[in-house]
Short mmCIF file of C-alpha atoms and ligand atoms in Angstrom, two decimals:
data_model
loop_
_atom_site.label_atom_id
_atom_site.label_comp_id
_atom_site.label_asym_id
_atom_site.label_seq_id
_atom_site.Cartn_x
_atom_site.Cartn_y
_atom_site.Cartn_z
CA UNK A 1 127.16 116.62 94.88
CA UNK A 2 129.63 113.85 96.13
CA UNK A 3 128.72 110.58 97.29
CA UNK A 4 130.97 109.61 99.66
CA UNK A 5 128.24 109.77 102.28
CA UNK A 6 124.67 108.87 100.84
CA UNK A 7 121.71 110.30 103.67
CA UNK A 8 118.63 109.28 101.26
CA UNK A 9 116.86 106.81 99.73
CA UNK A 10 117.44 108.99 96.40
CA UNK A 11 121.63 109.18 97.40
CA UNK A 12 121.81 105.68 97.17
CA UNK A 13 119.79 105.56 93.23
CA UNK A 14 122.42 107.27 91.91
CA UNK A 15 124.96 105.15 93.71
CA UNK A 16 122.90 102.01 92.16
CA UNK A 17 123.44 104.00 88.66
CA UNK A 18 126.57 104.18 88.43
CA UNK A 19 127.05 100.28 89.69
CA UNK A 20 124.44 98.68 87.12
CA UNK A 21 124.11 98.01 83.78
CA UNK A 22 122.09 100.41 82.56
CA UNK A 23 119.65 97.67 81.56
CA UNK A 24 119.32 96.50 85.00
CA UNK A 25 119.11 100.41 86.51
CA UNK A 26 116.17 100.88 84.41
CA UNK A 27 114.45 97.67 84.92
CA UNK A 28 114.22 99.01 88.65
CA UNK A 29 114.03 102.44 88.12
CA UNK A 30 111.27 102.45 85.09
CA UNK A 31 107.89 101.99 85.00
CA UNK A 32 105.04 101.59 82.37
CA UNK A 33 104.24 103.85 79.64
CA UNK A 34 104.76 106.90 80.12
CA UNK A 35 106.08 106.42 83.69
CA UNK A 36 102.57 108.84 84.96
CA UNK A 37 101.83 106.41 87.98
CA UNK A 38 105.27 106.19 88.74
CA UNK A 39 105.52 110.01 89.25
CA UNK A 40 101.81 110.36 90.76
CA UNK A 41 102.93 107.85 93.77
CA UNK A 42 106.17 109.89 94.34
CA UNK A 43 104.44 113.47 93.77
CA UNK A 44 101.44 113.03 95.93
CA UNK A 45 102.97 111.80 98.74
CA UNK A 46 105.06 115.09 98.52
CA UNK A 47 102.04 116.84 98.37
CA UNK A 48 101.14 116.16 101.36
CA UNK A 49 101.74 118.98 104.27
CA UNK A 50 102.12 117.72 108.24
CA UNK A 51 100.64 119.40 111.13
CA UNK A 52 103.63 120.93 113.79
CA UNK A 53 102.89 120.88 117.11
CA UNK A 54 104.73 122.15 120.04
CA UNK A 55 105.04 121.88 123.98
CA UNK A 56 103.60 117.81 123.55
CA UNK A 57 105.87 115.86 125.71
CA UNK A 58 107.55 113.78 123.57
CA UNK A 59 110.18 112.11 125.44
CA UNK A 60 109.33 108.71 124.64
CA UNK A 61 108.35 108.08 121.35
CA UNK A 62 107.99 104.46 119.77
CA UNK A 63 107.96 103.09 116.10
CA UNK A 64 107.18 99.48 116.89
CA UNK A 65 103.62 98.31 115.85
CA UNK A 66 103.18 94.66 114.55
CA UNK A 67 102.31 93.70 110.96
CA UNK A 68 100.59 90.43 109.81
CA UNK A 69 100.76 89.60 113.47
CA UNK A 70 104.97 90.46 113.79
CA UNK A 71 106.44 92.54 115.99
CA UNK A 72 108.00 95.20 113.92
CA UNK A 73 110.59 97.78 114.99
CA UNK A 74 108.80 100.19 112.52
CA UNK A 75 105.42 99.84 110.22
CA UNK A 76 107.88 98.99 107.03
CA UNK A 77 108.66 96.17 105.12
CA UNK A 78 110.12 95.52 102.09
CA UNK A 79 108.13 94.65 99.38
CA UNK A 80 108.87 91.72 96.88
CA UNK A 81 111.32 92.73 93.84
CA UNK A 82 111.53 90.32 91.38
CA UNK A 83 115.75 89.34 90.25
CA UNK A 84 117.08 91.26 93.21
CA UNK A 85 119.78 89.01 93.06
CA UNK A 86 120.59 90.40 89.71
CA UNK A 87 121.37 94.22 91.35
CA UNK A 88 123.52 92.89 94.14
CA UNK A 89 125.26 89.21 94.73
CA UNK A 90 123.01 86.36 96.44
CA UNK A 91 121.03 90.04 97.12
CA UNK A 92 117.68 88.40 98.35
CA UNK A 93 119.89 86.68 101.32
CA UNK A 94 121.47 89.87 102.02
CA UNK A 95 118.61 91.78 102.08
CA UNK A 96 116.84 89.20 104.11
CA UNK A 97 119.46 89.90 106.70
CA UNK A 98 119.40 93.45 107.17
CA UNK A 99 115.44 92.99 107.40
CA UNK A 100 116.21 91.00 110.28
CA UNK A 101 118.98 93.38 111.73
CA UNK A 102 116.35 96.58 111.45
CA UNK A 103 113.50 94.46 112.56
CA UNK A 104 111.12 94.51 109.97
CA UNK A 105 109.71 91.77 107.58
CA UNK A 106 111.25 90.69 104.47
CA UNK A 107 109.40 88.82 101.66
CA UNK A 108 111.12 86.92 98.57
CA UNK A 109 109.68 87.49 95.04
CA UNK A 110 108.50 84.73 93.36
CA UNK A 111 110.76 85.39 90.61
CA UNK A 112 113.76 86.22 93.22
CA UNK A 113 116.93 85.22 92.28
CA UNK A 114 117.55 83.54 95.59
CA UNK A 115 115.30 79.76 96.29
CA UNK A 116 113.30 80.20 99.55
CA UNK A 117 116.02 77.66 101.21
CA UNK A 118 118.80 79.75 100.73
CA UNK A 119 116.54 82.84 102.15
CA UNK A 120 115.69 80.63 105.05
CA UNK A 121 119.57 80.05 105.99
CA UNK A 122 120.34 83.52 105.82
CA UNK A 123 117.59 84.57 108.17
CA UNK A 124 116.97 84.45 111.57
CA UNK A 125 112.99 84.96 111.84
CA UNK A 126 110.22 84.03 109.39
CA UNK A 127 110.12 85.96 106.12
CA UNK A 128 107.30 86.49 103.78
CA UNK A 129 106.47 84.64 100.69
CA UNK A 130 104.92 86.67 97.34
CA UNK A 131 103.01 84.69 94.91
CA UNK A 132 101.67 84.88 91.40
CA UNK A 133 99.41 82.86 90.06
CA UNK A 134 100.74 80.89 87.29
CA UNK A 135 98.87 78.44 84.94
CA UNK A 136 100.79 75.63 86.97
CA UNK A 137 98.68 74.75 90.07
CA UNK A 138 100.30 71.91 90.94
CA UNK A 139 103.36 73.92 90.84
CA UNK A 140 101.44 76.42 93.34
CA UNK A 141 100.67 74.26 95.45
CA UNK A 142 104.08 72.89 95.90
CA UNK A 143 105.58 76.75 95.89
CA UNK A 144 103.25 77.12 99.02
CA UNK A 145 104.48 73.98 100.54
CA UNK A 146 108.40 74.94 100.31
CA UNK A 147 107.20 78.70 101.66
CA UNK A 148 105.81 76.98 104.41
CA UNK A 149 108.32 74.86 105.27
CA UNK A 150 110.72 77.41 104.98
CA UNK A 151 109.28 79.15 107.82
CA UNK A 152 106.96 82.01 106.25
CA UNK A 153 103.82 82.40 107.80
CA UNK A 154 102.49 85.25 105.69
CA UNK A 155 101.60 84.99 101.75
CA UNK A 156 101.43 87.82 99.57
CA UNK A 157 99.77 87.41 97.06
CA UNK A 158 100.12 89.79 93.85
CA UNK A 159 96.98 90.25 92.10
CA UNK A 160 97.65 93.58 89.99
CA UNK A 161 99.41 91.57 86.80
CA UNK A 162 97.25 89.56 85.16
CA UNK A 163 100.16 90.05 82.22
CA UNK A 164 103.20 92.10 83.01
CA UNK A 165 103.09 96.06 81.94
CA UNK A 166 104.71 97.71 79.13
CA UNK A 167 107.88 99.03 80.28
CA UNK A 168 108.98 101.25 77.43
CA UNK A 169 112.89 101.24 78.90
CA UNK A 170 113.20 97.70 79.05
CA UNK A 171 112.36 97.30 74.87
CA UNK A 172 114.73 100.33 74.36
CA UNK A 173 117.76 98.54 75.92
CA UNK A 174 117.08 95.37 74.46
CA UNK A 175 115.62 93.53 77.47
CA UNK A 176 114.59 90.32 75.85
CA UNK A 177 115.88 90.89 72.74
CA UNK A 178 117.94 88.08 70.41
CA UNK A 179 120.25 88.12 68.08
CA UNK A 180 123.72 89.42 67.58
CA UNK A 181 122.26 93.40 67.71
CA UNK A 182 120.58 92.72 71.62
CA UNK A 183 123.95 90.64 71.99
CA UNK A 184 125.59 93.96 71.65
CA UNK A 185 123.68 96.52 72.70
CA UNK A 186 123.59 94.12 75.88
CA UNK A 187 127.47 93.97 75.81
CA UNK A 188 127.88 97.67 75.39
CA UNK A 189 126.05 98.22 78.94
CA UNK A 190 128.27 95.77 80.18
CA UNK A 191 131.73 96.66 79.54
CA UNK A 192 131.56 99.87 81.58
CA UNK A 193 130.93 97.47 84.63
CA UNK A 194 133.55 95.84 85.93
CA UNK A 195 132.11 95.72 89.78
CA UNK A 196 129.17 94.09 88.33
CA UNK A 197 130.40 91.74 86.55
CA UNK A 198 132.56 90.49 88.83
CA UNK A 199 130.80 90.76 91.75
CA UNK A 200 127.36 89.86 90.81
CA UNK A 201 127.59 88.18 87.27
CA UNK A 202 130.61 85.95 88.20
CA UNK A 203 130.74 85.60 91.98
CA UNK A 204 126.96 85.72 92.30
CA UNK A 205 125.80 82.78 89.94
CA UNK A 206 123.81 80.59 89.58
CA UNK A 207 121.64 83.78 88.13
CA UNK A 208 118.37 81.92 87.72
CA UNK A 209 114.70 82.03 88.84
CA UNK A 210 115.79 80.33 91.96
CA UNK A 211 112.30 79.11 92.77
CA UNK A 212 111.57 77.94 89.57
CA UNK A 213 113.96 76.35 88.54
CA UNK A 214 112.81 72.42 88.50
CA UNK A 215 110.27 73.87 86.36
CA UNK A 216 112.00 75.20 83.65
CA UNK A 217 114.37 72.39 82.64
CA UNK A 218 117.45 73.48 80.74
CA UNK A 219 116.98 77.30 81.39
CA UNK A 220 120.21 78.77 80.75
CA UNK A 221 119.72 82.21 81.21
CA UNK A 222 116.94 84.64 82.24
CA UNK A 223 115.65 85.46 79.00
CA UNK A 224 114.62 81.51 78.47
CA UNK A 225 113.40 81.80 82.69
CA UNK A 226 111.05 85.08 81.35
CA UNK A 227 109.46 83.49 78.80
CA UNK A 228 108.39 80.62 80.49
CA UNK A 229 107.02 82.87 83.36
CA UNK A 230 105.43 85.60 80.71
CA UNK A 231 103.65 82.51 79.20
CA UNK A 232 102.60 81.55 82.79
CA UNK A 233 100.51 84.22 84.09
CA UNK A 234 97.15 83.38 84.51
CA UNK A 235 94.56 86.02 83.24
CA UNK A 236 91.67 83.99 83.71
CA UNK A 237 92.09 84.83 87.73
CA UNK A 238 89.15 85.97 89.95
CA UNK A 239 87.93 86.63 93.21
CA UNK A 240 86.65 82.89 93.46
CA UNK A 241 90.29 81.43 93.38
CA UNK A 242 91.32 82.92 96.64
CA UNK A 243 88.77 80.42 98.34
CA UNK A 244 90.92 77.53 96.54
CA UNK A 245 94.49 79.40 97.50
CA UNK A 246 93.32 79.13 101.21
CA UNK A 247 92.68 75.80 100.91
CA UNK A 248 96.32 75.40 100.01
CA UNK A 249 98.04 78.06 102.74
CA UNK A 250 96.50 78.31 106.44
CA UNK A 251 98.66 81.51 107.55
CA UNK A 252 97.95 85.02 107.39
CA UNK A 253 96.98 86.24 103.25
CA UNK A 254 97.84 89.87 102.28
CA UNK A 255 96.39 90.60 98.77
CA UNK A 256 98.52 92.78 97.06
CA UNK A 257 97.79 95.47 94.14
CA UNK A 258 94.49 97.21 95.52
CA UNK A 259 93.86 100.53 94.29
CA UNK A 260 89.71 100.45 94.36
CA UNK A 261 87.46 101.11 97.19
CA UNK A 262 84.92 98.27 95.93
CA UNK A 263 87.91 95.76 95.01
CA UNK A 264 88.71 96.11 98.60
CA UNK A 265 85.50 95.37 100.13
CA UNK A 266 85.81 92.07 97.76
CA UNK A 267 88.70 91.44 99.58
CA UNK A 268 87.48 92.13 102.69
CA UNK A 269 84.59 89.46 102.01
CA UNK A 270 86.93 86.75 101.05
CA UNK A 271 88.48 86.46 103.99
CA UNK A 272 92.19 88.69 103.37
CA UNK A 273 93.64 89.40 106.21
CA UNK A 274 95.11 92.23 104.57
CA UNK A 275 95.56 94.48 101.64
CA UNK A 276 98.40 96.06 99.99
CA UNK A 277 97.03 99.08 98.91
CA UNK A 278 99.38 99.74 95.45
CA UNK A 279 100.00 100.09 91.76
CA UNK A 280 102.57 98.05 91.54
CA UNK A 281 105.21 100.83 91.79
CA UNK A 282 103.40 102.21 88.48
CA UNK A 283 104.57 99.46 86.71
CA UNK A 284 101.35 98.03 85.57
CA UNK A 285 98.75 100.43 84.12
CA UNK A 286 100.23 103.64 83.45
CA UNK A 287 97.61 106.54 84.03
CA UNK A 288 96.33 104.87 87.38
CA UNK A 289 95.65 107.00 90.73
CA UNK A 290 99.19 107.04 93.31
CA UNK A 291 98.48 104.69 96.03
CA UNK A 292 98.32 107.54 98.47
CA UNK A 293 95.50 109.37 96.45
CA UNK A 294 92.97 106.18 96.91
CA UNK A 295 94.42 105.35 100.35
CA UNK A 296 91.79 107.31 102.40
CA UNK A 297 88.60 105.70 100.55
CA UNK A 298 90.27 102.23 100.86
CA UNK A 299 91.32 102.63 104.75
CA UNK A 300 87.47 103.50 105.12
CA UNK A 301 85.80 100.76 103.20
CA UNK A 302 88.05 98.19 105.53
CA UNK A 303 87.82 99.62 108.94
CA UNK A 304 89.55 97.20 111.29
CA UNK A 305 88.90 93.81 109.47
CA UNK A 306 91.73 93.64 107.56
CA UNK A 307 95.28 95.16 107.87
CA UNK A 308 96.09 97.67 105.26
CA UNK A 309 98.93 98.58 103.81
CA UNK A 310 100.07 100.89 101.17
CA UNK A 311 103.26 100.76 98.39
CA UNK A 312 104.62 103.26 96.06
CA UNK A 313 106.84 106.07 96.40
CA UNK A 314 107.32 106.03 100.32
CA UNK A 315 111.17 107.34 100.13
CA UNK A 316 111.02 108.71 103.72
CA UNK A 317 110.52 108.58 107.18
CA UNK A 318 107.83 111.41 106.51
CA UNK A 319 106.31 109.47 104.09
CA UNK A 320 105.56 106.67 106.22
CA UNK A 321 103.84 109.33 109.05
CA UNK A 322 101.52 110.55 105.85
CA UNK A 323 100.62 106.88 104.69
CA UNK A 324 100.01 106.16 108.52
CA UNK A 325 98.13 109.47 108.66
CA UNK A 326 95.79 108.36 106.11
CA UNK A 327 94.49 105.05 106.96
CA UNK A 328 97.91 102.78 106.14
CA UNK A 329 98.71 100.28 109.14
CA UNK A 330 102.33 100.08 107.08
CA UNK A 331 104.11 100.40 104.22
CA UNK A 332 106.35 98.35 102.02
CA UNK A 333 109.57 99.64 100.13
CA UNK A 334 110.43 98.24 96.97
CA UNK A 335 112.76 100.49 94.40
CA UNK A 336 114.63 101.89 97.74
CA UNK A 337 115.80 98.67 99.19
CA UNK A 338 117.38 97.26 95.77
CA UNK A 339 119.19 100.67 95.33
CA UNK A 340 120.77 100.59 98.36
CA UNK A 341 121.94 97.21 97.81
CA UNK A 342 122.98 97.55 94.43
CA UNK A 343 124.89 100.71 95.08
CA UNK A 344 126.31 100.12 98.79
CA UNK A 345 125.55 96.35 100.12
CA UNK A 346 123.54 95.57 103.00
CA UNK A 347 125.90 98.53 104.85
CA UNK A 348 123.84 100.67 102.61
CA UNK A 349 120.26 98.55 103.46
CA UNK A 350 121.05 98.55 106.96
CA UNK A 351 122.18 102.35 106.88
CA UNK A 352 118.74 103.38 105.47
CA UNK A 353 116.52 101.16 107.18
CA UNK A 354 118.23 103.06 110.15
CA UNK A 355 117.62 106.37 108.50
CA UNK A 356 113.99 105.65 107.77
CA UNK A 357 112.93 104.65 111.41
CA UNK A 358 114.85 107.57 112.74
CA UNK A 359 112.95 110.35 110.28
CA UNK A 360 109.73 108.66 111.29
CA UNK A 361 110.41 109.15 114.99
CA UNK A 362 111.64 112.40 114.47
CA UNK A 363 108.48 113.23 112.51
CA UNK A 364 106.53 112.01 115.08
CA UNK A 365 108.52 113.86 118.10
CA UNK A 366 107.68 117.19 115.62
CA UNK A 367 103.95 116.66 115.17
CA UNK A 368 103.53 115.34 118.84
CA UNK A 369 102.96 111.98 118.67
CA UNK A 370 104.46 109.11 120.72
CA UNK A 371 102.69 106.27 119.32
CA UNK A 372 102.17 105.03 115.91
CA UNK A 373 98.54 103.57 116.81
CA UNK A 374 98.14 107.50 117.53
CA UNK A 375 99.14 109.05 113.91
CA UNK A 376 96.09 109.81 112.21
CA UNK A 377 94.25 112.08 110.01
CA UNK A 378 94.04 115.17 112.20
CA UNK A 379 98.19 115.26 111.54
CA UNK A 380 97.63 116.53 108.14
CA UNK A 381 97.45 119.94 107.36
CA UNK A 382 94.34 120.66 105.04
CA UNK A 383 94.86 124.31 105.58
C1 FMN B 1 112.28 96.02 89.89
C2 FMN B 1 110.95 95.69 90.51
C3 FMN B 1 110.53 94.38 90.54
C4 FMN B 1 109.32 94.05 91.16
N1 FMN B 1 108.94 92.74 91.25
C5 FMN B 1 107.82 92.42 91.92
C6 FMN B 1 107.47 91.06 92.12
O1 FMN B 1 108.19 90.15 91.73
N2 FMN B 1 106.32 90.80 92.77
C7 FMN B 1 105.49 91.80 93.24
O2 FMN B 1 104.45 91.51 93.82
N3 FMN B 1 105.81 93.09 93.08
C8 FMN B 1 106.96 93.43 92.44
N4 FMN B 1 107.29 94.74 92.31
C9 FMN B 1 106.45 95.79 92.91
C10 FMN B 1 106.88 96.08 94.36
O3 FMN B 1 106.58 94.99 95.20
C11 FMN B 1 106.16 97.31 94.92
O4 FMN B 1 104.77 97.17 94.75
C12 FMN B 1 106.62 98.63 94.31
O5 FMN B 1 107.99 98.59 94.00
C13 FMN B 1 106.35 99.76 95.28
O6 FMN B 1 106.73 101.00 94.76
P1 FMN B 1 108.13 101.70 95.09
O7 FMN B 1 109.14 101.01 94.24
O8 FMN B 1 107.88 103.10 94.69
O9 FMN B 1 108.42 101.53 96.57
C14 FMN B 1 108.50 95.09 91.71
C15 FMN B 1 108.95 96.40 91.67
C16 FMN B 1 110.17 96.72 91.09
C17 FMN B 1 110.63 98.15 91.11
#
């Protein structure tokens, strides 16, 4: 199949493949272990069948909805992705625009590439901030202080990696490695790269934690910027420390990396004002449920006093209309919107942000509903 004109969020992978370094392609596109989760999120949304219905008039039908308390022209938005900037030049700014073009919220990694100033100058309307908790709580507490005056309202805050995954591509192509053998398996993937290199390794420097980077003094490269921030995860986290992270951010808090009915009624009690239901794309424990799978339970346990949303393996407008149909308010995107950078700049973002909000209205038009308050269970066929 040519490429020439990508239609899908899967066109635009392959696009990203043949741009990247296959160590970078795979440190989107791979998961942990055995890559189960990873396929569950993707296979059970595709599992799912819709209900047709006919004669419904459906002459006006509307995406909007709000999220966190935005407007949003659709319920999307696209999830934090740590070193975007690696996949596509100054790519968190870029991205951050086309957000803004489609209408829908963008929100900068911790680890992005891009500092939350140089996000705020590229964007017109108040993005949202992701958050790990590090060791550092001084250095939390300041994060939340440049988020905040940088405009974002709404924190996410990732709670499914107490210590990063193991992400069997990343070891095989040397990811971290030192010494002349990584220094050449690492050049090997290179070479065959000209676009990136110019384009992104040259023309998109500095390539550096760019939140971080008063913190890790004489950093040179990312490998020195990982291990400070592998050493930094905190694993002695719990439920009590959200009480002191409010104390520290007074807009809306979205805990991300829920995937049990009783962890989200703990949520629910301290206070979230929302939940991203998610596995962390499958990149944390392999041999978890999909997202979708414990979506249902989780919607249920919440009811309307929280907002919840769902991540992992939405590739479609459809699959937005099924994660609506089961309890999601919205979704997030993360592998799609760095492919379509990395393999077709923000053209390519803004092409299938387009594409996504126009399969979810035609979905909607086809199973006769106008509003997205309106999708709901009955629009799945259990038959
Ligand atoms: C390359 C990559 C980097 C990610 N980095 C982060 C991150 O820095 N913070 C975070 O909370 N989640 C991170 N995630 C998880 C995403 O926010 C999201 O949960 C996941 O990608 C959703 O699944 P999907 O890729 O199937 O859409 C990352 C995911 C990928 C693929």
């Amino acid at each position: 199949m040519g490429l020439s004109n990508p239609a899908t969020a899967l066109d635009y992978r392959r696009l990203a493949q043949r741009r990247l370094p296959r160590f970078l392609f795979d440190y989107i596109d791979g998961a942990a272990g055995d890559e189960l989760t990873l396929a569950a999120n993707v296979a059970d949304l595709a599992a799912l069948r819709l209900r047709q219905r006919v004669l419904v008039n459906v002459e006006s039908v509307d995406t909007r909805t709000t999220l966190a308390g935005e407007d949003c022209a659709m319920p999307l938005a696209l999830a934090p992705v740590g070193m975007a900037g690696m996949m596509a030049r100054r790519g968190e700014a870029q991205a951050v625009r086309a957000a803004n073009a489609a209408g829908v919220p963008f929100t900068l990694s911790t680890v992005g590439i891009c500092p939350l100033d140089e996000v705020r100058a590229a964007s017109t309307k108040p993005f949202w901030f992701q958050l790990y908790m590090i060791r550092d709580r001084a250095l939390i507490v300041a994060l939340l202080e440049r988020a905040w005056a940088a405009g974002c309202r709404t924190l996410v805050f990732t709670i499914d990696l107490p210590i990063p995954g193991m992400r069997h591509r990343d070891t095989r192509n040397g990811i971290g490695g030192k010494g002349l053998r990584a220094a050449l398996l690492k050049a090997a993937q290179l070479l065959p790269r000209p676009h990136w290199l110019w384009n992104v390794a040259l023309r998109g420097r500095p390539l550096n934690f760019g939140n971080l980077t008063e913190q890790v003094p004489g950093a040179r490269d990312l490998t020195a910027f990982w291990a400070w921030v592998n050493s930094q995860f905190d694993t002695r986290v719990t439920w009590r420390d959200i009480d002191w992270l409010r104390t520290h951010w007074k807009g809306k808090l979205l805990l991300k990396g829920i995937l049990d009915a009783q962890d989200a009624r703990s949520a629910v009690k301290v206070g979230a004002d929302g939940i991203v239901v998610s596995n962390h794309g499958g990149r944390q424990l392999d041999g978890a449920a999909s997202s979708i799978s414990k979506l249902p339970a989780i919607a249920q346990v919440v009811g309307t006093q929280a907002e919840v949303l769902l991540d992992g393996g939405v590739r479609s407008g459809a699959d937005i209309f099924k994660a609506l149909a089961l309890g999601a308010r919205g979704v997030l995107i993360g592998r799609p919107w760095v492919w379509e950078l990395a393999g077709a700049g923000v053209a390519g973002l803004r092409d299938l942000l387009g594409t996504l909000q126009r399969e979810l209205k035609l979905t909607m038009t086809m199973a006769g509903v106008t509003r997205v308050a309106d999708i709901n269970a009955s629009h799945i066929d259990r038959t």
